[in-house]
């Protein structure tokens, strides 16, 4: 990313969702750090494998049984072919356990694991992935638990490009799997880089509750970079869907949104507790009854649960931002400047997307950021005008006398000010937020008129002074 505001949010800016396990080849090609982690890989157990066409045809019935969840057929084959349970039966050198785990067949996996020794569970395929790596990518925590209960060393065994099963789970956005593997993976098996990549993967997949859990355990991760130089703030700045200020709600959802109760587990600077967003001075009985009432309403009224989940995500994202900003503000000024400038500027990116919460928290925790500019000498208010983010531009009224300096500032290279930016056409996504060419033109004229009055009045005042 260059050091200026991003292009307008589009569908490509939305967080990826991985709900279906990809094929074995796609799993093996999953995104991974460019450099393998430094921790050494455990030795690969020595098991037989067969690569010729004859042997592959021999084991086709076992493969089909695993894919179709026919345990009776698989058991019959395994009893008639001693040792077949340890054989790599595909061109990718997957065992029957790899196949069943990747296909999310819980009961089948349980039966296979019963027939295998703990050492057999550590068998790797062509890409160095154990069956637990496939299970982690599939997202079925019960499958992973079945394997780990028999071999406690599996969570620490790295797969393709040195990735841990925990990272596989975070990469594909499986909340339950990440939570389970985070508990059973020994800290000694995870490097600092592992924790950073897992943290950023959870944020990228909207698993903010898990990201908060990781940060509360290891707050130093808040300011660490991944192999691309990205921090948690850089990732959050590109996720407008995670925040209330940039989230689209239907009319009926906007009515219900402030009334829905959410549980606030991580409140920065305060002990854990329950929060009722817009209800105060109620006793414990009322809170309890209201909680039960909402539970019933969520079951009866379609769509209530979705609004509750969205509000929960918004609150968790805001808590995450506060926690990150708290950690950043504790650094030296020079370190903060470098962190929030390279490889891009989270403040300006967030301003371009219209994320008021992130911009506000960053500026409140580091007031000097208000003067940060990009390569074209544009600050957050220039970016707000460029991308027509009225909520961001509205923050200028909180600056007092400083707003005069910002409003009258001219680019030294071309003598342009905010009016020149307002005179340029708005991004298409902002234009299309209003239907009809006439209304679009009206909105553009309104932007220009407001800024004209603002700057003209200020200019007149300065001349009189």
Coordinates of C-alpha atoms in Angstrom, one line a residue:
X1 CA 0.0 0.0 0.0
X2 CA 1.3 3.5 -0.8
X3 CA 1.3 6.0 2.0
X4 CA -2.0 7.5 1.1
X5 CA -5.6 6.7 1.5
X6 CA -6.9 3.5 -0.1
X7 CA -9.3 3.2 -3.0
X8 CA -12.9 3.3 -2.0
X9 CA -14.1 0.2 -0.2
X10 CA -15.3 -2.5 -2.6
X11 CA -16.3 -6.1 -2.4
X12 CA -12.7 -7.0 -2.5
X13 CA -12.2 -5.1 0.8
X14 CA -14.6 -7.4 2.5
X15 CA -13.1 -10.1 4.8
X16 CA -12.7 -13.5 3.2
X17 CA -14.9 -16.3 4.5
X18 CA -13.7 -19.9 4.4
X19 CA -16.6 -22.1 5.4
X20 CA -15.9 -25.1 3.1
X21 CA -12.8 -27.1 3.3
X22 CA -10.8 -26.9 0.0
X23 CA -9.5 -29.9 -1.7
X24 CA -6.2 -31.4 -0.6
X25 CA -4.3 -29.5 -3.3
X26 CA -5.8 -26.2 -2.3
X27 CA -5.0 -26.9 1.3
X28 CA -1.4 -27.5 0.4
X29 CA -1.3 -24.2 -1.5
X30 CA -2.8 -22.2 1.4
X31 CA -1.3 -18.9 2.2
X32 CA 1.8 -19.0 4.4
X33 CA 4.6 -16.8 5.5
X34 CA 7.2 -16.3 2.8
X35 CA 9.9 -17.6 5.2
X36 CA 9.4 -20.8 7.2
X37 CA 9.6 -20.3 10.9
X38 CA 12.9 -21.1 12.5
X39 CA 11.6 -23.9 14.8
X40 CA 12.9 -27.3 13.5
X41 CA 10.4 -29.8 12.1
X42 CA 9.9 -33.1 13.9
X43 CA 11.3 -36.1 12.1
X44 CA 9.0 -37.8 9.6
X45 CA 8.0 -41.3 10.7
X46 CA 9.0 -44.0 8.3
X47 CA 5.9 -45.6 6.8
X48 CA 5.4 -47.4 3.6
X49 CA 4.0 -45.6 0.6
X50 CA 3.2 -46.7 -2.9
X51 CA 3.3 -44.4 -5.9
X52 CA 2.6 -46.6 -8.9
X53 CA -0.7 -46.8 -10.7
X54 CA -1.2 -50.4 -9.6
X55 CA -1.0 -49.6 -5.9
X56 CA -3.2 -46.6 -6.3
X57 CA -5.9 -48.8 -7.9
X58 CA -5.5 -51.2 -5.1
X59 CA -6.3 -48.6 -2.5
X60 CA -9.1 -46.9 -4.4
X61 CA -11.8 -48.8 -2.4
X62 CA -10.3 -47.4 0.8
X63 CA -10.2 -43.9 -0.6
X64 CA -13.8 -44.1 -1.8
X65 CA -15.0 -45.4 1.6
X66 CA -13.3 -42.5 3.4
X67 CA -14.9 -39.9 1.1
X68 CA -18.3 -41.5 1.3
X69 CA -18.2 -42.3 5.0
X70 CA -18.7 -46.0 4.5
X71 CA -16.9 -47.3 7.6
X72 CA -18.1 -50.9 7.2
X73 CA -16.4 -51.0 3.7
X74 CA -13.3 -49.3 5.0
X75 CA -13.1 -51.7 8.0
X76 CA -13.5 -54.7 5.7
X77 CA -10.7 -53.4 3.4
X78 CA -8.4 -52.7 6.3
X79 CA -8.8 -56.1 7.8
X80 CA -8.1 -57.8 4.5
X81 CA -5.1 -55.5 3.8
X82 CA -2.9 -55.5 7.0
X83 CA -0.9 -52.2 7.4
X84 CA -3.1 -50.4 4.9
X85 CA -4.1 -47.9 7.5
X86 CA -0.6 -46.5 7.5
X87 CA -0.2 -46.4 3.7
X88 CA -0.1 -43.2 1.7
X89 CA -2.8 -43.9 -0.9
X90 CA -2.9 -40.8 -3.1
X91 CA -0.5 -38.9 -5.3
X92 CA -0.3 -36.3 -2.6
X93 CA 0.7 -39.1 -0.2
X94 CA -2.3 -38.8 2.0
X95 CA -3.3 -41.6 4.3
X96 CA -6.9 -42.6 5.0
X97 CA -6.8 -40.4 8.1
X98 CA -5.8 -37.3 6.1
X99 CA -8.7 -37.9 3.7
X100 CA -11.3 -38.5 6.4
X101 CA -10.1 -35.5 8.5
X102 CA -10.2 -33.2 5.6
X103 CA -13.6 -34.4 4.6
X104 CA -15.0 -33.6 8.1
X105 CA -16.1 -37.2 8.8
X106 CA -16.0 -37.3 12.6
X107 CA -17.2 -40.8 13.3
X108 CA -15.0 -42.2 10.5
X109 CA -12.0 -40.5 12.0
X110 CA -12.7 -41.8 15.5
X111 CA -12.8 -45.4 14.2
X112 CA -9.5 -44.9 12.2
X113 CA -7.7 -43.4 15.2
X114 CA -8.7 -46.4 17.3
X115 CA -6.8 -48.6 14.9
X116 CA -3.7 -46.4 14.8
X117 CA -0.8 -46.1 17.2
X118 CA 0.1 -42.6 18.4
X119 CA 3.2 -42.6 16.2
X120 CA 1.0 -43.3 13.1
X121 CA -1.0 -40.2 13.7
X122 CA 2.1 -38.1 13.0
X123 CA 2.4 -39.4 9.4
X124 CA 2.9 -36.6 6.9
X125 CA 1.8 -36.3 3.3
X126 CA 3.8 -34.9 0.3
X127 CA 3.5 -31.3 1.6
X128 CA 4.6 -32.3 5.1
X129 CA 1.1 -31.9 6.6
X130 CA -0.1 -34.2 9.3
X131 CA -3.7 -35.3 9.4
X132 CA -4.2 -32.7 12.2
X133 CA -3.3 -29.9 9.7
X134 CA -6.1 -31.2 7.5
X135 CA -8.5 -31.3 10.5
X136 CA -7.5 -27.8 11.6
X137 CA -8.3 -26.5 8.1
X138 CA -11.6 -28.4 8.1
X139 CA -12.7 -26.7 11.3
X140 CA -14.3 -29.7 13.1
X141 CA -12.8 -29.4 16.6
X142 CA -14.1 -32.8 17.6
X143 CA -11.8 -34.4 15.0
X144 CA -8.8 -32.6 16.3
X145 CA -9.6 -33.5 19.8
X146 CA -9.9 -37.2 18.9
X147 CA -6.3 -37.1 17.4
X148 CA -4.7 -35.0 20.1
X149 CA -6.1 -37.1 22.9
X150 CA -4.1 -40.0 21.5
X151 CA -1.0 -38.0 20.6
X152 CA -0.4 -34.8 22.6
X153 CA 2.6 -33.8 20.4
X154 CA 0.5 -33.3 17.3
X155 CA -0.3 -29.6 17.9
X156 CA 3.4 -28.8 17.9
X157 CA 4.1 -30.6 14.6
X158 CA 4.4 -28.1 11.8
X159 CA 3.1 -28.7 8.3
X160 CA 3.5 -27.0 4.9
X161 CA 6.0 -24.1 5.0
X162 CA 6.4 -24.6 8.7
X163 CA 2.8 -23.7 9.5
X164 CA 1.3 -24.9 12.8
X165 CA -2.1 -26.5 13.0
X166 CA -3.2 -23.5 15.0
X167 CA -2.3 -21.2 12.1
X168 CA -4.2 -23.4 9.6
X169 CA -7.3 -23.0 11.8
X170 CA -6.9 -19.3 12.1
X171 CA -6.2 -18.9 8.3
X172 CA -9.5 -20.6 7.4
X173 CA -11.4 -18.7 10.1
X174 CA -12.6 -21.6 12.3
X175 CA -13.4 -20.1 15.7
X176 CA -13.9 -23.3 17.7
X177 CA -10.8 -25.0 16.2
X178 CA -8.6 -22.0 16.9
X179 CA -9.9 -21.9 20.5
X180 CA -9.3 -25.6 21.0
X181 CA -5.8 -25.6 19.5
X182 CA -4.8 -22.5 21.3
X183 CA -5.5 -24.3 24.6
X184 CA -3.7 -27.5 23.7
X185 CA -0.6 -26.2 21.9
X186 CA 2.3 -25.8 24.2
X187 CA 3.8 -22.3 24.3
X188 CA 7.3 -23.8 23.7
X189 CA 6.2 -24.9 20.3
X190 CA 5.1 -21.4 19.2
X191 CA 7.5 -18.7 18.3
X192 CA 6.8 -15.0 18.5
X193 CA 6.2 -15.0 14.7
X194 CA 3.7 -17.8 15.1
X195 CA 1.7 -15.7 17.6
X196 CA 1.7 -12.6 15.3
X197 CA 0.6 -14.5 12.3
X198 CA -2.2 -16.2 14.2
X199 CA -3.3 -12.9 15.7
X200 CA -3.5 -11.2 12.3
X201 CA -5.3 -14.2 10.8
X202 CA -8.0 -14.1 13.5
X203 CA -8.5 -10.4 12.9
X204 CA -8.6 -10.9 9.1
X205 CA -11.4 -13.5 9.6
X206 CA -13.4 -11.4 12.1
X207 CA -12.6 -13.6 15.1
X208 CA -12.2 -10.6 17.3
X209 CA -13.0 -12.4 20.5
X210 CA -10.1 -14.8 19.9
X211 CA -7.8 -11.9 19.0
X212 CA -8.7 -10.2 22.3
X213 CA -7.9 -13.4 24.2
X214 CA -4.5 -13.6 22.5
X215 CA -3.7 -10.0 23.2
X216 CA -4.7 -10.2 26.8
X217 CA -2.4 -13.1 27.2
X218 CA 0.4 -11.5 25.2
X219 CA -0.1 -7.7 24.9
X220 CA 3.3 -7.2 23.3
X221 CA 1.9 -8.7 20.1
X222 CA -0.1 -5.5 19.6
X223 CA 2.9 -3.7 18.1
X224 CA 4.7 -6.5 16.4
X225 CA 4.8 -7.0 12.6
X226 CA 4.3 -10.0 10.4
X227 CA 6.7 -10.9 7.5
X228 CA 5.0 -8.2 5.4
X229 CA 5.5 -5.5 8.0
X230 CA 1.8 -5.5 8.9
X231 CA 0.5 -5.0 12.4
X232 CA -2.9 -5.6 13.9
X233 CA -3.8 -2.0 13.4
X234 CA -2.9 -2.2 9.7
X235 CA -5.3 -5.1 9.3
X236 CA -8.1 -3.4 11.2
X237 CA -7.8 -0.2 9.2
X238 CA -8.8 -2.2 6.1
X239 CA -11.9 -3.7 7.6
X240 CA -14.8 -1.2 7.5
X241 CA -17.3 -4.0 7.9
X242 CA -16.1 -4.6 11.4
X243 CA -17.2 -1.3 12.8
X244 CA -20.6 0.3 13.6
X245 CA -19.8 3.6 11.8
X246 CA -19.2 1.9 8.5
X247 CA -21.7 -1.0 8.7
X248 CA -24.8 -1.0 6.6
X249 CA -28.0 -1.8 8.4
X250 CA -31.6 -2.1 7.3
X251 CA -34.1 0.5 8.7
X252 CA -35.6 -2.0 11.1
X253 CA -32.1 -3.1 12.2
X254 CA -31.1 0.4 13.0
X255 CA -34.1 0.7 15.3
X256 CA -33.3 -2.5 17.2
X257 CA -29.5 -2.1 17.2
X258 CA -29.2 0.3 20.2
X259 CA -31.6 -1.9 22.2
X260 CA -29.9 -5.2 21.9
X261 CA -27.8 -6.3 24.9
X262 CA -24.3 -7.6 24.3
X263 CA -21.8 -9.0 26.7
X264 CA -18.6 -7.0 27.0
X265 CA -15.8 -9.4 28.1
X266 CA -12.8 -7.1 27.5
X267 CA -13.3 -3.6 28.6
X268 CA -10.0 -1.7 28.5
X269 CA -9.1 -0.3 31.9
X270 CA -12.1 -1.8 33.7
X271 CA -12.9 -5.2 35.2
X272 CA -14.9 -7.6 33.1
X273 CA -18.6 -7.2 33.3
X274 CA -21.9 -7.1 31.5
X275 CA -23.0 -3.9 29.7
X276 CA -26.5 -2.7 28.6
X277 CA -25.7 -0.3 25.9
X278 CA -28.6 2.1 26.2
X279 CA -30.3 1.1 29.5
X280 CA -29.1 2.5 32.8
X281 CA -30.1 2.6 36.5
X282 CA -31.7 -0.8 36.4
X283 CA -31.4 -3.4 39.1
X284 CA -30.1 -6.9 38.8
X285 CA -33.5 -8.4 38.5
X286 CA -34.4 -6.2 35.6
X287 CA -31.2 -7.0 33.8
X288 CA -31.8 -10.7 34.3
X289 CA -35.4 -10.5 33.0
X290 CA -34.4 -8.4 30.1
X291 CA -31.7 -10.9 29.2
X292 CA -34.2 -13.7 29.2
X293 CA -36.6 -11.7 27.2
X294 CA -34.1 -11.0 24.5
X295 CA -33.2 -14.7 24.3
X296 CA -36.9 -15.5 23.6
X297 CA -37.2 -12.6 21.1
X298 CA -34.1 -13.9 19.2
X299 CA -35.7 -17.3 18.9
X300 CA -39.1 -15.9 17.7
X301 CA -38.2 -12.9 15.6
X302 CA -36.2 -13.7 12.4
X303 CA -33.1 -11.6 11.9
X304 CA -32.7 -10.5 15.6
X305 CA -29.9 -13.0 16.1
X306 CA -28.0 -11.6 13.1
X307 CA -28.2 -8.0 14.4
X308 CA -27.0 -9.3 17.8
X309 CA -24.0 -11.0 16.2
X310 CA -23.2 -7.9 14.2
X311 CA -23.4 -5.6 17.3
X312 CA -21.2 -8.1 19.2
X313 CA -18.6 -8.0 16.4
X314 CA -18.7 -4.2 16.4
X315 CA -18.1 -4.0 20.2
X316 CA -15.3 -6.5 20.0
X317 CA -13.6 -4.7 17.2
X318 CA -13.9 -1.4 19.2
X319 CA -12.4 -3.1 22.3
X320 CA -9.6 -4.5 20.1
X321 CA -8.8 -1.0 18.7
X322 CA -8.7 0.5 22.2
X323 CA -6.4 -2.2 23.5
X324 CA -4.1 -1.8 20.5
X325 CA -4.0 2.0 20.8
X326 CA -3.3 1.7 24.5
X327 CA -0.2 -0.5 23.7
X328 CA 1.0 1.7 20.8
X329 CA 0.8 4.9 23.0
X330 CA 3.2 3.3 25.5
X331 CA 6.0 3.2 22.9
X332 CA 8.6 5.9 22.3
X333 CA 7.6 8.6 19.9
X334 CA 10.0 7.5 17.2
X335 CA 8.8 4.0 17.4
X336 CA 5.2 5.1 17.1
X337 CA 6.0 7.2 14.1
X338 CA 7.6 4.3 12.3
X339 CA 4.9 1.8 13.3
X340 CA 2.1 4.0 12.0
X341 CA 3.9 5.0 8.8
X342 CA 5.2 1.8 7.4
X343 CA 4.3 -0.1 5.3
X344 CA 1.2 2.1 5.2
X345 CA -0.6 4.6 7.4
X346 CA -3.5 3.0 9.3
X347 CA -4.9 6.4 10.2
X348 CA -5.2 7.6 6.6
X349 CA -6.5 4.2 5.4
X350 CA -9.1 4.2 8.1
X351 CA -10.1 7.7 7.2
X352 CA -10.5 6.7 3.6
X353 CA -12.8 3.9 4.6
X354 CA -14.7 6.2 7.0
X355 CA -13.9 4.2 10.2
X356 CA -14.6 6.8 12.8
X357 CA -13.9 4.6 15.8
X358 CA -10.3 3.8 14.6
X359 CA -9.5 7.3 13.6
X360 CA -10.9 8.7 16.9
X361 CA -9.0 6.2 19.1
X362 CA -5.7 6.7 17.3
X363 CA -5.9 10.5 17.5
X364 CA -7.0 10.5 21.1
X365 CA -4.2 8.3 22.2
X366 CA -1.6 10.1 19.9
X367 CA -2.8 13.7 19.3
X368 CA 0.2 14.5 17.1
X369 CA -1.2 12.1 14.5
X370 CA -3.6 14.8 13.4
X371 CA -0.8 16.4 11.5
X372 CA 0.3 13.2 9.7
X373 CA 0.2 13.5 5.9
X374 CA 0.7 11.2 3.0
X375 CA 3.1 11.6 0.0
X376 CA 0.7 14.3 -1.4
X377 CA 0.7 16.2 1.9
X378 CA -2.9 15.2 2.6
X379 CA -4.1 14.6 6.2
X380 CA -7.2 12.8 7.4
X381 CA -9.5 15.7 6.6
X382 CA -8.2 15.9 3.0
X383 CA -8.8 12.2 2.7
X384 CA -12.3 12.6 4.2
X385 CA -13.2 15.1 1.5
X386 CA -11.7 13.0 -1.2
X387 CA -13.7 10.0 -0.3
X388 CA -16.8 12.0 1.0
X389 CA -16.6 10.7 4.5
X390 CA -18.7 13.3 6.3
X391 CA -18.3 11.6 9.8
X392 CA -14.6 11.8 9.5
X393 CA -14.6 15.4 8.4
X394 CA -17.0 16.2 11.2
X395 CA -14.2 15.5 13.6
X396 CA -12.6 18.7 12.6
X397 CA -14.9 20.6 14.9
X398 CA -13.2 19.0 17.9
X399 CA -9.9 20.6 17.1
X400 CA -10.6 24.1 18.2
X401 CA -8.3 26.6 16.7
X402 CA -6.3 23.9 15.0
X403 CA -9.1 23.4 12.5
X404 CA -8.3 26.9 11.0
X405 CA -4.8 25.8 10.1
X406 CA -6.0 22.6 8.5
X407 CA -8.8 24.2 6.6
X408 CA -6.7 27.0 5.1
X409 CA -3.7 24.7 4.3
X410 CA -2.7 24.7 0.7
X411 CA -0.6 22.1 -1.1
X412 CA 2.8 23.9 -1.8
X413 CA 3.2 22.0 -5.1
X414 CA 0.0 23.2 -6.7
X415 CA -1.6 25.7 -4.3
X416 CA -4.7 23.5 -3.9
X417 CA -6.9 23.4 -0.8
X418 CA -9.9 21.3 0.4
X419 CA -12.1 23.0 -2.2
X420 CA -10.1 21.5 -5.0
X421 CA -10.6 18.0 -3.6
X422 CA -14.3 18.7 -3.2
X423 CA -14.5 19.8 -6.8
X424 CA -13.3 16.4 -8.0
X425 CA -15.8 13.6 -8.6
X426 CA -16.5 11.4 -5.6
X427 CA -15.6 7.7 -5.8
X428 CA -18.2 5.6 -7.5
X429 CA -19.2 3.7 -4.4
X430 CA -20.1 7.0 -2.7
X431 CA -21.9 8.4 -5.7
X432 CA -24.0 5.2 -6.0
X433 CA -25.0 5.3 -2.3
X434 CA -27.6 7.8 -3.5
X435 CA -29.8 6.7 -6.4
X436 CA -30.4 8.9 -9.4
X437 CA -28.1 11.4 -11.1
X438 CA -29.9 14.4 -9.8
X439 CA -29.6 13.4 -6.2
X440 CA -25.9 12.5 -6.7
X441 CA -25.3 15.9 -8.2
X442 CA -27.1 17.6 -5.3
X443 CA -25.0 15.8 -2.8
X444 CA -21.8 16.8 -4.6
X445 CA -22.9 20.4 -4.7
X446 CA -23.7 20.3 -1.0
X447 CA -20.2 19.1 -0.2
X448 CA -18.7 21.9 -2.3
X449 CA -21.1 24.5 -0.8
X450 CA -20.4 23.6 2.8
X451 CA -16.7 23.7 2.3
X452 CA -16.9 27.0 0.4
X453 CA -18.8 28.6 3.2
X454 CA -16.5 27.2 5.8
X455 CA -13.3 28.4 4.0
X456 CA -14.7 31.7 2.9
X457 CA -15.9 32.7 6.4
X458 CA -12.6 31.7 7.8
X459 CA -10.7 33.6 5.1
X460 CA -12.7 36.7 5.7
X461 CA -12.1 36.5 9.5
X462 CA -8.3 36.1 8.9
X463 CA -8.2 39.1 6.6
X464 CA -10.0 41.3 9.2
X465 CA -7.5 40.1 11.8

